Short mmCIF file of C-alpha atoms in Angstrom, two decimals:
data_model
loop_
_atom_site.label_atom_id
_atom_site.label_comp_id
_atom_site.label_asym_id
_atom_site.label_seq_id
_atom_site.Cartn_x
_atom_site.Cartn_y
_atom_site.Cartn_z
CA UNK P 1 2.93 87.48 -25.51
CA UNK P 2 5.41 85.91 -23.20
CA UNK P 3 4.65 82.16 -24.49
CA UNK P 4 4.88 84.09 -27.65
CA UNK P 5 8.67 85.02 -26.84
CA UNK P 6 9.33 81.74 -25.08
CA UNK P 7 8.10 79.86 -27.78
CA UNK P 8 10.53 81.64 -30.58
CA UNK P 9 13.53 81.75 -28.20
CA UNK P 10 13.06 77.48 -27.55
CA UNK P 11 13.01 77.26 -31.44
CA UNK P 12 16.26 79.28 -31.87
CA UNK P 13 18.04 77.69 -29.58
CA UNK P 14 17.23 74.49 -31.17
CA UNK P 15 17.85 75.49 -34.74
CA UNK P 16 21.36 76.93 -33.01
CA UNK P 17 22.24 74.01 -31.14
CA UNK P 18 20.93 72.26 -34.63
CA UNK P 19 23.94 74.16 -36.63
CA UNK P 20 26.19 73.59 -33.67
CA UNK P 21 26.56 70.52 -33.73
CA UNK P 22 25.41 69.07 -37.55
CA UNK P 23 27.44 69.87 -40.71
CA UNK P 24 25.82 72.31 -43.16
CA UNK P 25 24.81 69.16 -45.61
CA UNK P 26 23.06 67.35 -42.66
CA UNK P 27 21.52 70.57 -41.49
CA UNK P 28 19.57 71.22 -44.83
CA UNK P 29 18.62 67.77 -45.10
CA UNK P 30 16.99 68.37 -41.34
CA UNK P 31 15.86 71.30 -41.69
CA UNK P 32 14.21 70.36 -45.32
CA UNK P 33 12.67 67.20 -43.28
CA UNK P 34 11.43 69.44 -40.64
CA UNK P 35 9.63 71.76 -43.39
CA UNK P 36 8.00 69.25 -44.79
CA UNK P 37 6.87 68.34 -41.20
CA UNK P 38 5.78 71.92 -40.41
CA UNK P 39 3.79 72.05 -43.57
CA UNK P 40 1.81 68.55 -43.43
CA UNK P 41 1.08 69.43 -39.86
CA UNK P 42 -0.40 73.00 -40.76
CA UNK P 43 -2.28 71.29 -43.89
CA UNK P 44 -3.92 69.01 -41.27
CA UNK P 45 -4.84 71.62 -39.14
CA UNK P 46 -6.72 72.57 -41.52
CA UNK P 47 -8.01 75.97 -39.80
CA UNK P 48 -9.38 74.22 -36.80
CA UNK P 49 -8.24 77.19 -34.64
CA UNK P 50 -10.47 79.69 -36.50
CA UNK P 51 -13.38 76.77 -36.79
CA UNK P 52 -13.31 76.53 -33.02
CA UNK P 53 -13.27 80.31 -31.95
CA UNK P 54 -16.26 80.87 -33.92
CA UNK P 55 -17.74 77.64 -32.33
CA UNK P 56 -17.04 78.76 -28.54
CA UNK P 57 -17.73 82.61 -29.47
CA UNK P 58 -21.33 81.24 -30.77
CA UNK P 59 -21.78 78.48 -28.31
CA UNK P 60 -19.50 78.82 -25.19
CA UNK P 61 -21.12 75.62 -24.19
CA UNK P 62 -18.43 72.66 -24.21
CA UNK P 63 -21.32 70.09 -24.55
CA UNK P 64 -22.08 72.53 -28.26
CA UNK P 65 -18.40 72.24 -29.25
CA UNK P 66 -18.04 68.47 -28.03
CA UNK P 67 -19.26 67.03 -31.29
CA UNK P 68 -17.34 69.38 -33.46
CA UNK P 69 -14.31 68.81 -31.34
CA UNK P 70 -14.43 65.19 -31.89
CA UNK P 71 -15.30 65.02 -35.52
CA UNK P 72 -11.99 67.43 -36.04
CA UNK P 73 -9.80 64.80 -34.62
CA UNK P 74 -10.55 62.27 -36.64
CA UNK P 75 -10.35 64.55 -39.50
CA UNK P 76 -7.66 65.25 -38.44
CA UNK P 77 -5.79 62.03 -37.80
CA UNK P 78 -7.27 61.35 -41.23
CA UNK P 79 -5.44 64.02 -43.42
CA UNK P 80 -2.40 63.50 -41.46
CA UNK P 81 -1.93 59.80 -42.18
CA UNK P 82 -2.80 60.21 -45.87
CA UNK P 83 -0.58 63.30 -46.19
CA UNK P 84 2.50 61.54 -44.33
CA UNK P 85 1.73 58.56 -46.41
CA UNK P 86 2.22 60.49 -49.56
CA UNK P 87 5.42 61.54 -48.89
CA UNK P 88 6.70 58.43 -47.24
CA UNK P 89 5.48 57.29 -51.27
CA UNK P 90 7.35 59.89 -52.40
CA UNK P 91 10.65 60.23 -50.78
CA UNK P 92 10.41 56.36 -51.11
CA UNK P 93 10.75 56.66 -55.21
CA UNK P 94 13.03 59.10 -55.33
CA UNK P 95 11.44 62.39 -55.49
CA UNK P 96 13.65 64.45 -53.37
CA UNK P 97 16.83 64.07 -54.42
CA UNK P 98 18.51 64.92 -50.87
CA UNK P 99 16.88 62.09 -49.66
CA UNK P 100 19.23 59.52 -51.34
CA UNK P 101 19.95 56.83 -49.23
CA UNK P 102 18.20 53.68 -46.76
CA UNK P 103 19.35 55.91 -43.74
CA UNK P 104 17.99 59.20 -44.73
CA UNK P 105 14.77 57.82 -46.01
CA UNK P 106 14.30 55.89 -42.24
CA UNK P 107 14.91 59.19 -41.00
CA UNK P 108 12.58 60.98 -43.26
CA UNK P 109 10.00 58.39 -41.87
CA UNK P 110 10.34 59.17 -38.68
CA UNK P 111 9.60 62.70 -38.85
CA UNK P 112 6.26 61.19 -41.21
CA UNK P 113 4.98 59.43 -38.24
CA UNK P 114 5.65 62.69 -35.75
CA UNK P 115 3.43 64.61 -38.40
CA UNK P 116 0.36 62.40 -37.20
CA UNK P 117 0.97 63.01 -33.67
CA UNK P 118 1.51 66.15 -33.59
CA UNK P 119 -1.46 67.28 -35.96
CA UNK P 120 -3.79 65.53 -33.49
CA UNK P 121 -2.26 67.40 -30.83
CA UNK P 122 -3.31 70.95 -32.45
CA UNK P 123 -7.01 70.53 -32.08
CA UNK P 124 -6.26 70.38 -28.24
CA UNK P 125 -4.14 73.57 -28.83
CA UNK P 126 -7.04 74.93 -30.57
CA UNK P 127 -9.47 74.37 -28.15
CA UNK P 128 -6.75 75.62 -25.48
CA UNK P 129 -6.76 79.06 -27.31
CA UNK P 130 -10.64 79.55 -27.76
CA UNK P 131 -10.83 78.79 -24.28
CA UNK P 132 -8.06 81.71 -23.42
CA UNK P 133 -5.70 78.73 -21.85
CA UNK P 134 -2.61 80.51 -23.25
CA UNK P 135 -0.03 78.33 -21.51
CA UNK P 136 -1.69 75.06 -22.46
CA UNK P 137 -2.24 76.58 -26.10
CA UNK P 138 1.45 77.10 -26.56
CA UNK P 139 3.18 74.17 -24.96
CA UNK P 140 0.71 71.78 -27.12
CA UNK P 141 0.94 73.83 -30.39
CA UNK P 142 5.38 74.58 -30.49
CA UNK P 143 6.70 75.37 -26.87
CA UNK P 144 6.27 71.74 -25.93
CA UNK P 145 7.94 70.24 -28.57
CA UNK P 146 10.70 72.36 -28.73
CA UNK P 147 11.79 72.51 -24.72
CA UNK P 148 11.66 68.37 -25.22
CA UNK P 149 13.92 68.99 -28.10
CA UNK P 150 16.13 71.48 -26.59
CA UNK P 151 16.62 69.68 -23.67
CA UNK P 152 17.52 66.10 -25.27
CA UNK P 153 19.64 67.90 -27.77
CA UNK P 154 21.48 70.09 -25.02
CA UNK P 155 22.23 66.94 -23.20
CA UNK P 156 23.88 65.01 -26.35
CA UNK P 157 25.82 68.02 -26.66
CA UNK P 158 26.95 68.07 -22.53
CA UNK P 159 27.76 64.15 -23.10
CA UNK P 160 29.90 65.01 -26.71
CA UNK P 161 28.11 61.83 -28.25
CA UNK P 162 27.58 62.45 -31.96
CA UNK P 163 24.91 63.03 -34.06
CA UNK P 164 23.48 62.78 -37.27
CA UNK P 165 20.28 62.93 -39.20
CA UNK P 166 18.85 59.83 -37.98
CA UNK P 167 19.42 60.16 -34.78
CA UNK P 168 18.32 63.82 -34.83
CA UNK P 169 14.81 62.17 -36.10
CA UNK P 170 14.63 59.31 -33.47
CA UNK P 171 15.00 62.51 -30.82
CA UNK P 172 12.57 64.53 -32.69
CA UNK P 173 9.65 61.32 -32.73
CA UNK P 174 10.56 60.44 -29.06
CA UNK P 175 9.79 63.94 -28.18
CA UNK P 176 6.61 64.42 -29.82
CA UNK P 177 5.20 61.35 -28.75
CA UNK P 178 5.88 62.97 -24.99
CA UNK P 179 3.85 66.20 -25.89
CA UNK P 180 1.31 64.15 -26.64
CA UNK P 181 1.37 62.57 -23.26
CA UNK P 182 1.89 65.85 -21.68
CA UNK P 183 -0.93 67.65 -23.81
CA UNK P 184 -3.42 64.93 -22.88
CA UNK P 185 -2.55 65.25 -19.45
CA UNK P 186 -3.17 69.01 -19.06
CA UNK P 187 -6.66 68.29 -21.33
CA UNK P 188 -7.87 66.06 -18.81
CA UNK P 189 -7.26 68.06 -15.78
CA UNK P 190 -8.74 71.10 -17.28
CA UNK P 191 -11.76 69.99 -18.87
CA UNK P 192 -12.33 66.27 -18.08
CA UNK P 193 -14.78 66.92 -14.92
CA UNK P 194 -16.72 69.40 -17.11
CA UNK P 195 -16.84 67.65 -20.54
CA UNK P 196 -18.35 64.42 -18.12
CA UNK P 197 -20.62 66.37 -16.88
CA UNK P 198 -22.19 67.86 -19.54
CA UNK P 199 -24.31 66.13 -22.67
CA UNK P 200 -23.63 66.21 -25.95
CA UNK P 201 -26.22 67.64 -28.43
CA UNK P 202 -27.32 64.60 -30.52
CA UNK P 203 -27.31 67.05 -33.73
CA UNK P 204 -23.23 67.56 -33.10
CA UNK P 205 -23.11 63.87 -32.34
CA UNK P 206 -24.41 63.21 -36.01
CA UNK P 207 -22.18 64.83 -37.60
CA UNK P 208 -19.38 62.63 -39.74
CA UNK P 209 -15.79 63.65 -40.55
CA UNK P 210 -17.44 63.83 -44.02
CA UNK P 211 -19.68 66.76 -42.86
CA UNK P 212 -16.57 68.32 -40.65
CA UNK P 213 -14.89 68.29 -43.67
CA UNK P 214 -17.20 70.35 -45.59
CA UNK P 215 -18.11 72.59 -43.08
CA UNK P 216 -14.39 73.61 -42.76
CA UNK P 217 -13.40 73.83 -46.86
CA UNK P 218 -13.17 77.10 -46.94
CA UNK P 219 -10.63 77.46 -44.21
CA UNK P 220 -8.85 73.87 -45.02
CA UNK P 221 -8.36 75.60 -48.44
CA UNK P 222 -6.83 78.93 -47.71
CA UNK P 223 -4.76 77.47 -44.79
CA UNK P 224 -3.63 75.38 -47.68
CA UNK P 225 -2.41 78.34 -49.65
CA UNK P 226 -1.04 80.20 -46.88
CA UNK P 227 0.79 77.47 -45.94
CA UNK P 228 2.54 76.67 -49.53
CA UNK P 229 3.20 80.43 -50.27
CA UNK P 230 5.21 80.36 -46.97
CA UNK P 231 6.95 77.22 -47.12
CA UNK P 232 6.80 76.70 -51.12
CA UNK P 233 10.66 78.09 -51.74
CA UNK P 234 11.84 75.50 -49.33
CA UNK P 235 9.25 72.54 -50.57
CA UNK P 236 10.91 73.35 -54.29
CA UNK P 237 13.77 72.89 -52.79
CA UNK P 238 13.91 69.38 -52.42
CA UNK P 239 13.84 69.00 -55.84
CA UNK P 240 16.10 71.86 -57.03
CA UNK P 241 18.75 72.72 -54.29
CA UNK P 242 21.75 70.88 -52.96
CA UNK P 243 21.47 70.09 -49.01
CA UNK P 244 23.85 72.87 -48.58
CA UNK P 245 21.79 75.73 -50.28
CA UNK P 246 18.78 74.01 -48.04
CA UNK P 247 20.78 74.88 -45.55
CA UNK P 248 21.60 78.42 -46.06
CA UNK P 249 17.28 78.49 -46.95
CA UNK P 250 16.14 77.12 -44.11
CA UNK P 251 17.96 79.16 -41.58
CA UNK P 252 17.07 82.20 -43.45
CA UNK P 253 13.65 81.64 -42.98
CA UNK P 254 13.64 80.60 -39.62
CA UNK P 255 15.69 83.62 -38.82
CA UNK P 256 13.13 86.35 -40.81
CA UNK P 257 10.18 84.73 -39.18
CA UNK P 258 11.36 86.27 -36.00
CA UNK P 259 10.03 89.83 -37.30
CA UNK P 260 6.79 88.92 -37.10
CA UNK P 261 6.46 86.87 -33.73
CA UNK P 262 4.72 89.33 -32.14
CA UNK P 263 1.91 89.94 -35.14
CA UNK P 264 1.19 86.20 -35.08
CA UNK P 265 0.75 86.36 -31.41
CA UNK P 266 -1.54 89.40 -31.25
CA UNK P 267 -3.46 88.63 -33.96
CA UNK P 268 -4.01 85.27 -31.88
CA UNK P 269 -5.09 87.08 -29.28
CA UNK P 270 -7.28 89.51 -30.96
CA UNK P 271 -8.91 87.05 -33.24
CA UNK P 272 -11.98 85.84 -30.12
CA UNK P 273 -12.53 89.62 -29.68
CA UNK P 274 -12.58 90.24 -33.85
CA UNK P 275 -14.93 87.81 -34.31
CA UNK P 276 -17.79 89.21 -31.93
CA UNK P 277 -17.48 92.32 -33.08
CA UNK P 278 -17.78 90.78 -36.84
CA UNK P 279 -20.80 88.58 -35.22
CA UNK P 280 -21.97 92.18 -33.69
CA UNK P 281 -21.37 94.34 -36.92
CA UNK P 282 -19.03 96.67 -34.33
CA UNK P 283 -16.80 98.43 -36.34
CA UNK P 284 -15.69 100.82 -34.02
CA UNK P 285 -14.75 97.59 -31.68
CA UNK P 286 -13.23 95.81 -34.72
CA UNK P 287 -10.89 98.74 -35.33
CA UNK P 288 -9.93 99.06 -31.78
CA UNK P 289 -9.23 95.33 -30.90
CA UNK P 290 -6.42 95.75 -32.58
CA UNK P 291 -5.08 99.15 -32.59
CA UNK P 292 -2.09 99.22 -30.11
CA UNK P 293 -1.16 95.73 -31.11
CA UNK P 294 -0.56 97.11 -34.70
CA UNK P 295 1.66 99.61 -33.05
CA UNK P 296 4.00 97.07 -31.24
CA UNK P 297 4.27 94.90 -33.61
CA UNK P 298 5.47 97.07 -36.98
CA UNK P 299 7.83 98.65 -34.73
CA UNK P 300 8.57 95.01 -33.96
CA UNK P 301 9.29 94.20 -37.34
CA UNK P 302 11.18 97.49 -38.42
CA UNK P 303 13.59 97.19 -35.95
CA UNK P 304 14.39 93.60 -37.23
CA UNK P 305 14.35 94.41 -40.23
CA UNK P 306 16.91 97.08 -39.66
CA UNK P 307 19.68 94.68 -37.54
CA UNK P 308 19.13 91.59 -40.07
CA UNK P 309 19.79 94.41 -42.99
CA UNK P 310 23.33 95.94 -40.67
CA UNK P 311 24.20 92.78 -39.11
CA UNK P 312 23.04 89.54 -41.31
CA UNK P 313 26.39 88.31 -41.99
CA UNK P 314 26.91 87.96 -38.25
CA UNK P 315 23.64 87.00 -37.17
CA UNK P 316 23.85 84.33 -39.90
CA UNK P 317 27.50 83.54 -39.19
CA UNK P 318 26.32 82.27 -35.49
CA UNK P 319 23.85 79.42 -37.01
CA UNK P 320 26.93 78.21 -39.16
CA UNK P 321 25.86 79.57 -42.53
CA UNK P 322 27.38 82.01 -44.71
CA UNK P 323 27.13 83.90 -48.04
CA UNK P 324 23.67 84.30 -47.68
CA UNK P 325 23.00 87.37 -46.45
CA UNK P 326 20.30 89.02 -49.23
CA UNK P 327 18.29 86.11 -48.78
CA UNK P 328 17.97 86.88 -45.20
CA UNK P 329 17.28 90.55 -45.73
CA UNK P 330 14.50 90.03 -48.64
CA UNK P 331 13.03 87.04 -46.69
CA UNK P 332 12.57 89.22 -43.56
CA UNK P 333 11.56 92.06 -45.68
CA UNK P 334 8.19 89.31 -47.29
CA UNK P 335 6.97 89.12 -43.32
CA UNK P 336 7.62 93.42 -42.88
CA UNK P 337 4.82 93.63 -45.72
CA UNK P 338 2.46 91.28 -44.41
CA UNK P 339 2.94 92.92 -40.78
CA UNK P 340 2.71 96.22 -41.98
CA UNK P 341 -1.09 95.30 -43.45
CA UNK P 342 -1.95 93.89 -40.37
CA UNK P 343 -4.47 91.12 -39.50
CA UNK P 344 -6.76 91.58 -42.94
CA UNK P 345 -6.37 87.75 -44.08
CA UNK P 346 -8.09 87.01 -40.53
CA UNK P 347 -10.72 89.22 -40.86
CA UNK P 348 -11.87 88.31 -44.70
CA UNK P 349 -11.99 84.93 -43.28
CA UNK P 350 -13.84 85.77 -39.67
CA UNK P 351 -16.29 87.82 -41.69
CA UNK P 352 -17.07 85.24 -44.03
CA UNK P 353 -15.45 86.46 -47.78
CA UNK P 354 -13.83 82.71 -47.91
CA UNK P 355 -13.72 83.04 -51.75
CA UNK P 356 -12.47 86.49 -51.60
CA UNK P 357 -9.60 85.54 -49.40
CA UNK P 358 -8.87 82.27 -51.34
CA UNK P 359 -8.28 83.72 -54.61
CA UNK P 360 -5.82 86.58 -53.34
CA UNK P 361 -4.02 83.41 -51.84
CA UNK P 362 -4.13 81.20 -55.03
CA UNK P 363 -2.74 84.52 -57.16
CA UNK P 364 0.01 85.00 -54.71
CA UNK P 365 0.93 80.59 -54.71
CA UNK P 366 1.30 81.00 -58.50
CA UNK P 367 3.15 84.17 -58.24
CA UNK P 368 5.58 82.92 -55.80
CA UNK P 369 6.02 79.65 -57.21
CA UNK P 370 6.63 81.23 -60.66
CA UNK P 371 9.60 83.58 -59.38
CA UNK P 372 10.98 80.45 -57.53
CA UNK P 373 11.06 78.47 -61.03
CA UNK P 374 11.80 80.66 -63.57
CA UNK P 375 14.16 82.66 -61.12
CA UNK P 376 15.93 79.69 -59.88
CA UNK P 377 18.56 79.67 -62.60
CA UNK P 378 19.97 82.79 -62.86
CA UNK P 379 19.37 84.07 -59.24
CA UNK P 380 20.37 80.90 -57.14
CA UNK P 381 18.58 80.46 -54.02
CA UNK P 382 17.89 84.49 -53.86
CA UNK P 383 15.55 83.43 -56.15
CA UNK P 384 13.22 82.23 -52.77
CA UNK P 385 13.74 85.62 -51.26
CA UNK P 386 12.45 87.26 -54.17
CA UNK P 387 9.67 84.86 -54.85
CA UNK P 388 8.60 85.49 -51.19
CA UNK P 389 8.47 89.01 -51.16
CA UNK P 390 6.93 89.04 -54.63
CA UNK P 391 4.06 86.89 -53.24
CA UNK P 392 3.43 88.74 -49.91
CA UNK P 393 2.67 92.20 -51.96
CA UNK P 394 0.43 91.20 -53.74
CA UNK P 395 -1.28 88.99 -51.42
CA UNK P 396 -0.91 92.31 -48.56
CA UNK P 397 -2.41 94.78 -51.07
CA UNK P 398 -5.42 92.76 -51.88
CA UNK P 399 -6.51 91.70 -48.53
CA UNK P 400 -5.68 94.82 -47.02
CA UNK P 401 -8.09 96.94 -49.95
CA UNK P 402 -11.04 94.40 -48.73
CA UNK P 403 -10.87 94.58 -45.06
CA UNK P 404 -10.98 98.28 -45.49
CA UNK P 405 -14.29 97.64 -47.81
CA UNK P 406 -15.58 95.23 -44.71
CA UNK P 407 -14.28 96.87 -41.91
CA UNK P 408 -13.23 100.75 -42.71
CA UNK P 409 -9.65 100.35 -40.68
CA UNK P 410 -6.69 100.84 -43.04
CA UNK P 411 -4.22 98.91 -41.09
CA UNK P 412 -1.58 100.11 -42.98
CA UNK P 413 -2.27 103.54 -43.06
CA UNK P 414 0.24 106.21 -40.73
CA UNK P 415 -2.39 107.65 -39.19
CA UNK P 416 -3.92 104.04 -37.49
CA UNK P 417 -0.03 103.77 -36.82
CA UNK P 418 0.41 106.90 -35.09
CA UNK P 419 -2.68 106.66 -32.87
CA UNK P 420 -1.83 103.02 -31.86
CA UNK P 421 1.95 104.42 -30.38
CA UNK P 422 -0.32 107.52 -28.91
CA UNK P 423 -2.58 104.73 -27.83
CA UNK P 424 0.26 102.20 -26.42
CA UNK P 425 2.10 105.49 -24.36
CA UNK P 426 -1.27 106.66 -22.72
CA UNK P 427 -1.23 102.87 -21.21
CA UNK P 428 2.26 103.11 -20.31
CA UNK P 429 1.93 106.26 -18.47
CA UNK P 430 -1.28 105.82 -16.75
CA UNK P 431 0.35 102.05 -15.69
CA UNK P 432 3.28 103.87 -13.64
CA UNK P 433 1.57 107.02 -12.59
CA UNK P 434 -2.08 106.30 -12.39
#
């Protein structure tokens, strides 16, 4: 949970320092560059985290996972270069229209080429996390990245030298090129004596990226979704918005996605544990993994919720931007929903209902893209917020009705609520007094 809260407060202070120091028009054109970068890396990912927490839950053997480990970085490396190349293809003929110009499209490149390194990177991170190496699973998957990026941007700002896109993307390549030093570093330290010293099963030798692939559709596919019903508002955007309403979008989004830091990290945490008891058929133990965690991190949520609703014109007003204030408040409300359900996209896909949980995420792409659209000219860029939240009920009621089917727990229900703050205070009180 700390790395958790590191992690979000090193990617504020970069997206502050960010709209510090760049005009609003230079700060959407970043911040659109650094979606796209978010998103390709994500796609590339391709759910390797959950494909390698089964693998180590199953086989806790390294010389078991060493095959699939290797076969997911070339995959990897594969969908990354293709998916930064068809960008580079597109921004190159004129596809976004805020990329307009020699200079920006350099720029845009840059970011292309940190997509490829940094995707590699996250099948380390993964195998970090199924191996409960939470430092090493954070610093390779964001907190890296962003203390390099902090850090060279804070001293820019010390020295008063400016900056503009480009040289915001020369930083941003230079620094992912030293996580991936750093990353491979740590990797070697902590697991190059026992990956040596252990053989490799011939069957996971034999198996091709070809094979990888198929053995991890189902999650490539609904990380797919999940991804472009998250980041679709701001994807459209390129096409639709000027760089200034990118702006006023992109640190709306990055500002609402602080109200459900702590969900993503517990159900992180949680997800090793909810997949024995899935492997187990433990449904007591399923509903208890994550029953204080549900707790901490609704309340979590409310109480953002609550301060971006009184206070988003001054929250917003520090980062620069202004007159966008219901587009923080709906945007933030899309990630309350999806907290309030809890972790029931996790478990469809842990217990193996891939096609169940794919087609609540396809329904909720086409809903959200269709608000975006169709909204888009009469609601302005609210028309994001609203596509958002429309997208994250649906998708929230559906999973949330077949986890209960699977695993009993109504996540959302008051009463799991109240006994996971009854739950969380008993451990408080026996902490201090025994």
């Amino acid at each position: 949970m700390g790395m958790k809260v590191g992690s979000a407060a090193l990617s504020y202070l970069f997206l502050f320092s960010l709209s510090n120091t760049l005009d609003i028009g230079s700060l959407g054109l970043f911040l659109f560059a650094y979606t796209v970068f978010t998103v390709l890396v994500q796609v590339s990912k391709s759910g390797v985290d959950l494909v390698l927490i089964k693998a180590v839950t199953s086989r806790p053997s390294l010389s078991d996972v060493k095959g699939i480990f290797a076969s997911n970085i070339l995959l990897i490396l594969s969908v990354s270069a293709v998916c930064s190349a068809m960008f580079f293809g597109a921004s190159s003929y004129g596809v976004f229209d805020v990329v307009d110009s020699n200079e920006k499209n350099l720029g845009f490149s840059l970011v292309l080429i940190a997509v490829v390194i940094i995707s590699v990177i996250q099948v380390f991170g993964a195998l970090f996390q199924s191996r409960y190496k939470v430092v090493a699973q954070y610093w390779a998957m964001n907190v890296g990245l962003m203390a390099f990026l902090s850090a060279g941007l804070g001293a820019f700002i010390l020295l008063e030298e400016p900056l503009g896109f480009l040289e915001i993307c020369i930083l941003f390549l230079a620094c992912s090129l030293l996580v991936m030093i750093s990353v491979l570093v740590v990797f070697y330290r902590q697991f190059g004596k026992e990956l040596a010293a252990e053989s490799t099963s011939m069957e996971q030798e034999k198996n091709s990226v070809f094979q990888t692939f198929k053995n991890n559709s189902p999650y490539i596919a609904a990380a797919l979704l999940t991804i472009f019903l998250q980041w679709m508002p701001n994807l459209l955007g390129g096409v639709f918005m000027t760089e200034e309403e990118l702006g006023g979008l992109g640190v709306s989004l990055r500002l609402s996605i602080a109200s459900n830091f702590p969900f993503l990290a517990f159900a992180a945490l949680a997800a090793p544990a909810m997949a024995r008891y899935l492997h187990a058929d433990n449904v007591e133990g399923l509903r208890s993994s994550y029953l204080t965690y549900h707790a901490v991190s609704v309340s979590f949520a409310s109480a953002v919720l609550i301060f971006f609703t009184v206070f988003s014109e001054f929250m917003l007003g520090m980062f620069g931007v202004h007159g966008y204030e219901d587009l923080l408040v709906l945007c933030t409300l899309s990630w309350w929903v999806r907290v309030a359900v809890g972790p029931v996209g996790t478990i469809l896909m842990l217990s193996g209902n891939y096609r169940m949980a794919i087609s609540s995420l396809l329904v909720s792409v086409v809903i959200c893209s269709s608000v975006f659209v169709f909204g888009y000219p009469s609601l302005g860029v609210n028309a994001a917020g609203w596509a958002l939240l429309a997208g994250s009920v649906q998708l929230s009621l559906f999973n949330a009705i077949q986890a209960y089917r699977i695993s009993g727990a109504l996540y959302a229900s008051p009463v799991y609520f109240y006994f996971g703050i009854s739950s969380l205070f008993r451990k408080l009180l026996m902490k201090k007094y025994g």
